PDB file of C-alpha atoms in Angstrom:
ATOM      1  CA  UNK A   1     140.759  95.415 117.377  1.00 39.00           C
ATOM      2  CA  UNK A   2     141.716  91.865 118.275  1.00 37.00           C
ATOM      3  CA  UNK A   3     139.113  89.505 119.673  1.00 40.00           C
ATOM      4  CA  UNK A   4     139.237  88.310 123.293  1.00 40.00           C
ATOM      5  CA  UNK A   5     140.413  84.712 123.623  1.00 37.00           C
ATOM      6  CA  UNK A   6     137.755  82.034 122.945  1.00 37.00           C
ATOM      7  CA  UNK A   7     136.063  80.409 125.912  1.00 37.00           C
ATOM      8  CA  UNK A   8     134.316  77.090 126.246  1.00 36.00           C
ATOM      9  CA  UNK A   9     130.740  76.979 124.971  1.00 38.00           C
ATOM     10  CA  UNK A  10     127.883  77.455 127.485  1.00 39.00           C
ATOM     11  CA  UNK A  11     125.090  74.922 128.079  1.00 39.00           C
ATOM     12  CA  UNK A  12     122.831  74.080 125.147  1.00 35.00           C
ATOM     13  CA  UNK A  13     120.131  76.460 124.028  1.00 41.00           C
ATOM     14  CA  UNK A  14     116.721  75.206 122.890  1.00 42.00           C
ATOM     15  CA  UNK A  15     116.703  74.195 119.241  1.00 57.00           C
ATOM     16  CA  UNK A  16     120.405  73.376 118.984  1.00 67.00           C
ATOM     17  CA  UNK A  17     121.622  69.790 119.409  1.00 73.00           C
ATOM     18  CA  UNK A  18     123.976  69.669 122.418  1.00 79.00           C
ATOM     19  CA  UNK A  19     126.616  67.791 120.435  1.00 78.00           C
ATOM     20  CA  UNK A  20     126.680  70.591 117.855  1.00 79.00           C
ATOM     21  CA  UNK A  21     126.695  73.412 120.388  1.00 82.00           C
ATOM     22  CA  UNK A  22     129.652  71.812 122.159  1.00 84.00           C
ATOM     23  CA  UNK A  23     131.722  72.485 119.051  1.00 86.00           C
ATOM     24  CA  UNK A  24     131.145  76.253 119.171  1.00 90.00           C
ATOM     25  CA  UNK A  25     133.637  78.561 120.853  1.00 92.00           C
ATOM     26  CA  UNK A  26     132.342  81.458 122.951  1.00 93.00           C
ATOM     27  CA  UNK A  27     133.476  85.070 123.279  1.00 94.00           C
ATOM     28  CA  UNK A  28     132.382  88.007 125.423  1.00 96.00           C
ATOM     29  CA  UNK A  29     132.586  91.147 123.283  1.00 96.00           C
ATOM     30  CA  UNK A  30     132.234  94.821 124.287  1.00 97.00           C
ATOM     31  CA  UNK A  31     129.819  97.358 122.762  1.00 95.00           C
ATOM     32  CA  UNK A  32     131.162  98.719 119.485  1.00 95.00           C
ATOM     33  CA  UNK A  33     133.264  95.654 118.710  1.00 96.00           C
ATOM     34  CA  UNK A  34     133.479  95.050 114.936  1.00 94.00           C
ATOM     35  CA  UNK A  35     132.880  91.336 114.425  1.00 92.00           C
ATOM     36  CA  UNK A  36     133.137  91.170 110.658  1.00 91.00           C
ATOM     37  CA  UNK A  37     133.838  93.348 107.627  1.00 90.00           C
ATOM     38  CA  UNK A  38     133.303  92.770 103.886  1.00 87.00           C
ATOM     39  CA  UNK A  39     136.047  90.590 102.445  1.00 77.00           C
ATOM     40  CA  UNK A  40     137.174  89.322 105.845  1.00 80.00           C
ATOM     41  CA  UNK A  41     139.146  86.054 105.499  1.00 80.00           C
ATOM     42  CA  UNK A  42     137.272  84.641 108.507  1.00 81.00           C
ATOM     43  CA  UNK A  43     134.322  82.528 107.393  1.00 86.00           C
ATOM     44  CA  UNK A  44     132.329  81.531 110.453  1.00 90.00           C
ATOM     45  CA  UNK A  45     128.765  80.941 111.613  1.00 88.00           C
ATOM     46  CA  UNK A  46     127.783  83.104 114.570  1.00 90.00           C
ATOM     47  CA  UNK A  47     125.152  82.374 117.191  1.00 90.00           C
ATOM     48  CA  UNK A  48     124.276  85.353 119.330  1.00 93.00           C
ATOM     49  CA  UNK A  49     123.634  84.195 122.874  1.00 92.00           C
ATOM     50  CA  UNK A  50     123.272  87.584 124.585  1.00 95.00           C
ATOM     51  CA  UNK A  51     123.128  91.194 123.396  1.00 95.00           C
ATOM     52  CA  UNK A  52     122.375  92.792 120.039  1.00 93.00           C
ATOM     53  CA  UNK A  53     124.392  92.963 116.798  1.00 94.00           C
ATOM     54  CA  UNK A  54     123.862  95.499 114.023  1.00 92.00           C
ATOM     55  CA  UNK A  55     124.130  94.273 110.423  1.00 91.00           C
ATOM     56  CA  UNK A  56     124.893  97.151 108.052  1.00 90.00           C
ATOM     57  CA  UNK A  57     126.491  98.216 104.797  1.00 87.00           C
ATOM     58  CA  UNK A  58     128.690 101.273 104.570  1.00 85.00           C
ATOM     59  CA  UNK A  59     130.576 103.617 102.276  1.00 79.00           C
ATOM     60  CA  UNK A  60     133.091 106.269 103.243  1.00 75.00           C
ATOM     61  CA  UNK A  61     130.424 108.683 104.432  1.00 75.00           C
ATOM     62  CA  UNK A  62     127.227 106.685 104.912  1.00 79.00           C
ATOM     63  CA  UNK A  63     125.885 103.625 106.719  1.00 83.00           C
ATOM     64  CA  UNK A  64     122.628 101.746 106.110  1.00 83.00           C
ATOM     65  CA  UNK A  65     121.342  99.276 108.685  1.00 86.00           C
ATOM     66  CA  UNK A  66     119.904  96.027 107.289  1.00 86.00           C
ATOM     67  CA  UNK A  67     118.870  94.398 110.568  1.00 85.00           C
ATOM     68  CA  UNK A  68     119.549  93.953 114.251  1.00 89.00           C
ATOM     69  CA  UNK A  69     120.338  90.422 115.387  1.00 90.00           C
ATOM     70  CA  UNK A  70     118.922  89.397 118.768  1.00 88.00           C
ATOM     71  CA  UNK A  71     119.717  86.553 121.147  1.00 90.00           C
ATOM     72  CA  UNK A  72     119.238  83.111 119.620  1.00 86.00           C
ATOM     73  CA  UNK A  73     119.760  84.164 115.993  1.00 87.00           C
ATOM     74  CA  UNK A  74     122.361  82.719 113.632  1.00 86.00           C
ATOM     75  CA  UNK A  75     124.311  84.618 110.988  1.00 88.00           C
ATOM     76  CA  UNK A  76     127.412  84.252 108.819  1.00 85.00           C
ATOM     77  CA  UNK A  77     130.501  86.432 108.482  1.00 86.00           C
ATOM     78  CA  UNK A  78     130.694  85.499 104.784  1.00 81.00           C
ATOM     79  CA  UNK A  79     128.654  88.438 103.498  1.00 81.00           C
ATOM     80  CA  UNK A  80     129.264  91.966 102.194  1.00 82.00           C
ATOM     81  CA  UNK A  81     127.886  93.392 105.441  1.00 87.00           C
ATOM     82  CA  UNK A  82     129.543  94.731 108.566  1.00 91.00           C
ATOM     83  CA  UNK A  83     128.655  93.159 111.923  1.00 93.00           C
ATOM     84  CA  UNK A  84     129.080  95.319 115.027  1.00 94.00           C
ATOM     85  CA  UNK A  85     128.099  94.681 118.634  1.00 96.00           C
ATOM     86  CA  UNK A  86     125.385  97.173 119.519  1.00 93.00           C
ATOM     87  CA  UNK A  87     125.737  96.207 123.182  1.00 94.00           C
ATOM     88  CA  UNK A  88     127.869  93.832 125.245  1.00 96.00           C
ATOM     89  CA  UNK A  89     127.497  90.456 123.536  1.00 96.00           C
ATOM     90  CA  UNK A  90     128.125  86.793 124.132  1.00 96.00           C
ATOM     91  CA  UNK A  91     128.787  85.284 120.702  1.00 95.00           C
ATOM     92  CA  UNK A  92     129.284  81.624 119.821  1.00 93.00           C
ATOM     93  CA  UNK A  93     131.112  80.807 116.596  1.00 92.00           C
ATOM     94  CA  UNK A  94     132.092  77.863 114.413  1.00 90.00           C
ATOM     95  CA  UNK A  95     133.850  77.592 111.013  1.00 90.00           C
ATOM     96  CA  UNK A  96     131.223  77.654 108.263  1.00 87.00           C
ATOM     97  CA  UNK A  97     132.585  74.473 106.666  1.00 87.00           C
ATOM     98  CA  UNK A  98     132.133  72.559 109.944  1.00 87.00           C
ATOM     99  CA  UNK A  99     128.606  73.916 110.353  1.00 83.00           C
ATOM    100  CA  UNK A 100     127.725  72.980 106.759  1.00 81.00           C
ATOM    101  CA  UNK A 101     128.848  69.400 107.349  1.00 82.00           C
ATOM    102  CA  UNK A 102     126.684  69.277 110.478  1.00 78.00           C
ATOM    103  CA  UNK A 103     123.664  70.556 108.533  1.00 74.00           C
ATOM    104  CA  UNK A 104     124.173  67.823 105.932  1.00 74.00           C
ATOM    105  CA  UNK A 105     123.587  65.233 108.659  1.00 72.00           C
ATOM    106  CA  UNK A 106     120.811  67.223 110.397  1.00 70.00           C
ATOM    107  CA  UNK A 107     118.522  68.781 107.741  1.00 64.00           C
ATOM    108  CA  UNK A 108     116.338  70.324 110.458  1.00 66.00           C
ATOM    109  CA  UNK A 109     119.143  72.796 111.210  1.00 65.00           C
ATOM    110  CA  UNK A 110     118.165  74.751 108.087  1.00 65.00           C
ATOM    111  CA  UNK A 111     115.071  75.990 109.926  1.00 67.00           C
ATOM    112  CA  UNK A 112     117.349  77.795 112.400  1.00 67.00           C
ATOM    113  CA  UNK A 113     119.204  79.654 109.655  1.00 66.00           C
ATOM    114  CA  UNK A 114     116.425  80.674 107.251  1.00 69.00           C
ATOM    115  CA  UNK A 115     114.334  83.046 109.435  1.00 72.00           C
ATOM    116  CA  UNK A 116     117.076  85.624 109.981  1.00 72.00           C
ATOM    117  CA  UNK A 117     118.266  85.392 106.348  1.00 72.00           C
ATOM    118  CA  UNK A 118     114.691  85.876 105.162  1.00 73.00           C
ATOM    119  CA  UNK A 119     114.225  88.866 107.463  1.00 72.00           C
ATOM    120  CA  UNK A 120     117.416  90.532 106.255  1.00 76.00           C
ATOM    121  CA  UNK A 121     116.448  89.929 102.622  1.00 75.00           C
ATOM    122  CA  UNK A 122     113.008  91.414 103.288  1.00 75.00           C
ATOM    123  CA  UNK A 123     114.565  94.415 105.056  1.00 72.00           C
ATOM    124  CA  UNK A 124     117.037  94.896 102.205  1.00 76.00           C
ATOM    125  CA  UNK A 125     114.290  94.885  99.567  1.00 75.00           C
ATOM    126  CA  UNK A 126     112.212  97.320 101.642  1.00 75.00           C
ATOM    127  CA  UNK A 127     115.235  99.602 101.992  1.00 74.00           C
ATOM    128  CA  UNK A 128     115.843  99.544  98.230  1.00 78.00           C
ATOM    129  CA  UNK A 129     112.168 100.372  97.596  1.00 75.00           C
ATOM    130  CA  UNK A 130     112.294 103.184 100.149  1.00 75.00           C
ATOM    131  CA  UNK A 131     115.411 104.780  98.678  1.00 75.00           C
ATOM    132  CA  UNK A 132     114.074 104.443  95.139  1.00 71.00           C
ATOM    133  CA  UNK A 133     110.438 105.450  95.576  1.00 75.00           C
ATOM    134  CA  UNK A 134     109.877 107.245  98.908  1.00 83.00           C
ATOM    135  CA  UNK A 135     111.107 110.414 100.519  1.00 90.00           C
ATOM    136  CA  UNK A 136     112.250 110.321 104.142  1.00 91.00           C
ATOM    137  CA  UNK A 137     108.760 111.045 105.486  1.00 93.00           C
ATOM    138  CA  UNK A 138     107.392 108.106 103.502  1.00 93.00           C
ATOM    139  CA  UNK A 139     110.157 105.806 104.765  1.00 92.00           C
ATOM    140  CA  UNK A 140     109.464 106.715 108.378  1.00 94.00           C
ATOM    141  CA  UNK A 141     105.725 106.252 107.887  1.00 94.00           C
ATOM    142  CA  UNK A 142     106.215 102.781 106.379  1.00 91.00           C
ATOM    143  CA  UNK A 143     108.576 101.833 109.215  1.00 91.00           C
ATOM    144  CA  UNK A 144     106.062 102.942 111.862  1.00 94.00           C
ATOM    145  CA  UNK A 145     103.142 101.200 110.142  1.00 93.00           C
ATOM    146  CA  UNK A 146     105.077  97.923 109.885  1.00 88.00           C
ATOM    147  CA  UNK A 147     106.173  98.192 113.528  1.00 90.00           C
ATOM    148  CA  UNK A 148     102.606  98.868 114.664  1.00 91.00           C
ATOM    149  CA  UNK A 149     101.294  95.935 112.634  1.00 88.00           C
ATOM    150  CA  UNK A 150     103.936  93.539 113.965  1.00 85.00           C
ATOM    151  CA  UNK A 151     104.109  94.645 117.595  1.00 87.00           C
ATOM    152  CA  UNK A 152     101.122  96.883 118.225  1.00 87.00           C
ATOM    153  CA  UNK A 153      98.427  96.456 120.856  1.00 91.00           C
ATOM    154  CA  UNK A 154      95.087  98.184 120.402  1.00 87.00           C
ATOM    155  CA  UNK A 155      94.471 100.850 122.995  1.00 85.00           C
ATOM    156  CA  UNK A 156      92.165 103.815 123.487  1.00 80.00           C
ATOM    157  CA  UNK A 157      92.920 105.662 121.346  1.00 81.00           C
ATOM    158  CA  UNK A 158      95.110 104.146 118.655  1.00 86.00           C
ATOM    159  CA  UNK A 159      97.718 101.402 118.440  1.00 91.00           C
ATOM    160  CA  UNK A 160     100.516 101.231 121.023  1.00 93.00           C
ATOM    161  CA  UNK A 161     103.893  99.606 120.382  1.00 94.00           C
ATOM    162  CA  UNK A 162     107.451  99.759 121.662  1.00 93.00           C
ATOM    163  CA  UNK A 163     110.710 100.275 119.770  1.00 90.00           C
ATOM    164  CA  UNK A 164     114.028  99.690 121.484  1.00 88.00           C
ATOM    165  CA  UNK A 165     115.746 102.039 119.046  1.00 89.00           C
ATOM    166  CA  UNK A 166     117.027 105.574 119.373  1.00 90.00           C
ATOM    167  CA  UNK A 167     116.329 108.288 116.805  1.00 91.00           C
ATOM    168  CA  UNK A 168     119.863 107.764 115.501  1.00 91.00           C
ATOM    169  CA  UNK A 169     119.326 104.027 115.081  1.00 90.00           C
ATOM    170  CA  UNK A 170     116.038 104.587 113.260  1.00 92.00           C
ATOM    171  CA  UNK A 171     117.841 107.059 111.002  1.00 91.00           C
ATOM    172  CA  UNK A 172     120.403 104.373 110.110  1.00 86.00           C
ATOM    173  CA  UNK A 173     117.565 102.036 109.167  1.00 85.00           C
ATOM    174  CA  UNK A 174     115.997 104.691 106.942  1.00 88.00           C
ATOM    175  CA  UNK A 175     119.139 106.089 105.344  1.00 84.00           C
ATOM    176  CA  UNK A 176     118.834 109.630 106.712  1.00 89.00           C
ATOM    177  CA  UNK A 177     120.079 111.758 109.609  1.00 90.00           C
ATOM    178  CA  UNK A 178     119.050 111.683 113.260  1.00 92.00           C
ATOM    179  CA  UNK A 179     118.043 115.346 113.012  1.00 95.00           C
ATOM    180  CA  UNK A 180     115.633 114.558 110.177  1.00 95.00           C
ATOM    181  CA  UNK A 181     114.012 111.714 112.130  1.00 95.00           C
ATOM    182  CA  UNK A 182     113.638 113.920 115.225  1.00 95.00           C
ATOM    183  CA  UNK A 183     112.097 116.695 113.130  1.00 95.00           C
ATOM    184  CA  UNK A 184     109.607 114.289 111.532  1.00 96.00           C
ATOM    185  CA  UNK A 185     108.589 112.854 114.894  1.00 95.00           C
ATOM    186  CA  UNK A 186     107.905 116.374 116.172  1.00 95.00           C
ATOM    187  CA  UNK A 187     105.732 117.032 113.130  1.00 95.00           C
ATOM    188  CA  UNK A 188     103.831 113.760 113.609  1.00 96.00           C
ATOM    189  CA  UNK A 189     103.101 114.745 117.205  1.00 95.00           C
ATOM    190  CA  UNK A 190     102.195 118.306 116.246  1.00 95.00           C
ATOM    191  CA  UNK A 191      99.664 116.992 113.717  1.00 95.00           C
ATOM    192  CA  UNK A 192      98.311 114.467 116.284  1.00 95.00           C
ATOM    193  CA  UNK A 193      99.171 111.537 114.033  1.00 95.00           C
ATOM    194  CA  UNK A 194     101.355 109.907 116.653  1.00 95.00           C
ATOM    195  CA  UNK A 195     102.236 110.416 120.297  1.00 94.00           C
ATOM    196  CA  UNK A 196     105.127 109.210 122.456  1.00 93.00           C
ATOM    197  CA  UNK A 197     103.860 108.682 126.021  1.00 91.00           C
ATOM    198  CA  UNK A 198     107.213 107.355 127.253  1.00 90.00           C
ATOM    199  CA  UNK A 199     110.712 106.667 125.984  1.00 88.00           C
ATOM    200  CA  UNK A 200     110.668 103.987 123.248  1.00 90.00           C
ATOM    201  CA  UNK A 201     106.839 103.906 123.415  1.00 93.00           C
ATOM    202  CA  UNK A 202     104.610 105.049 120.546  1.00 95.00           C
ATOM    203  CA  UNK A 203     100.868 105.330 119.926  1.00 95.00           C
ATOM    204  CA  UNK A 204      99.639 105.707 116.356  1.00 95.00           C
ATOM    205  CA  UNK A 205      96.510 107.879 116.556  1.00 94.00           C
ATOM    206  CA  UNK A 206      95.809 108.255 112.833  1.00 93.00           C
ATOM    207  CA  UNK A 207      96.999 105.229 110.821  1.00 92.00           C
ATOM    208  CA  UNK A 208      95.245 106.528 107.726  1.00 93.00           C
ATOM    209  CA  UNK A 209      97.351 109.706 107.922  1.00 94.00           C
ATOM    210  CA  UNK A 210     100.513 107.627 108.230  1.00 93.00           C
ATOM    211  CA  UNK A 211      99.425 105.696 105.161  1.00 92.00           C
ATOM    212  CA  UNK A 212      99.110 108.978 103.246  1.00 92.00           C
ATOM    213  CA  UNK A 213     102.640 109.868 104.370  1.00 92.00           C
ATOM    214  CA  UNK A 214     103.866 106.490 103.136  1.00 89.00           C
ATOM    215  CA  UNK A 215     102.309 107.076  99.715  1.00 87.00           C
ATOM    216  CA  UNK A 216     103.643 110.627  99.514  1.00 83.00           C
ATOM    217  CA  UNK A 217     100.200 112.249  99.657  1.00 71.00           C
ATOM    218  CA  UNK A 218     101.157 114.395 102.671  1.00 60.00           C
ATOM    219  CA  UNK A 219     103.367 116.468 100.354  1.00 52.00           C
ATOM    220  CA  UNK A 220     100.264 118.157  99.029  1.00 39.00           C
ATOM    221  CA  UNK A 221      98.988 119.173 102.431  1.00 47.00           C
ATOM    222  CA  UNK A 222     101.939 119.584 104.747  1.00 48.00           C
ATOM    223  CA  UNK A 223     105.177 119.445 102.791  1.00 47.00           C
ATOM    224  CA  UNK A 224     108.136 117.238 103.613  1.00 45.00           C
ATOM    225  CA  UNK A 225     111.203 117.460 105.742  1.00 44.00           C
ATOM    226  CA  UNK A 226     114.405 116.727 103.829  1.00 42.00           C
TER     227      UNK A 226
END
């Protein structure tokens, strides 16, 4: 799929020097558009202005999501990951060499790049640990516990948090199937460990039970779903 023609860059966003932003080109891209693939000759820095981009690795029959980029985050096409628009996106881009020269004159720009790289590295390490040491139930439990810790609000009873992800998207993060994730969620609700009061809304009722799932201890009491 060929990219739509570049457009002029929009007004400056907070945190980016206007003179640097003026050198970016801008594109409106549709959902599903594949921005970058491993080994692509294009080497550019991307700034996501609007929408959401999925960063993932893939083989012939399997995909593993490393992260979702949100508006305001920077990333590079020079990786072994695929980048795909998860929704309609406005993406700014600049050749990596030009961006590197700009960073040499403005050391503070590094602070804009490191957070997303650190998050993807952290997610990648967690994914490796999950695949090596946890079954699918343990992976889902860890994911829910981390989400509750990062986004949760104490309520009566439990900890409420939102996730703007479908069961299929969660499955891609965990390296399993959508059917397995749906089955595990049903079991969590059946055992009153978690409830879903609305779409994309979750309440953890028994965090200690989720912790047992994460450590694999639920195998001895309830079995696992493969």
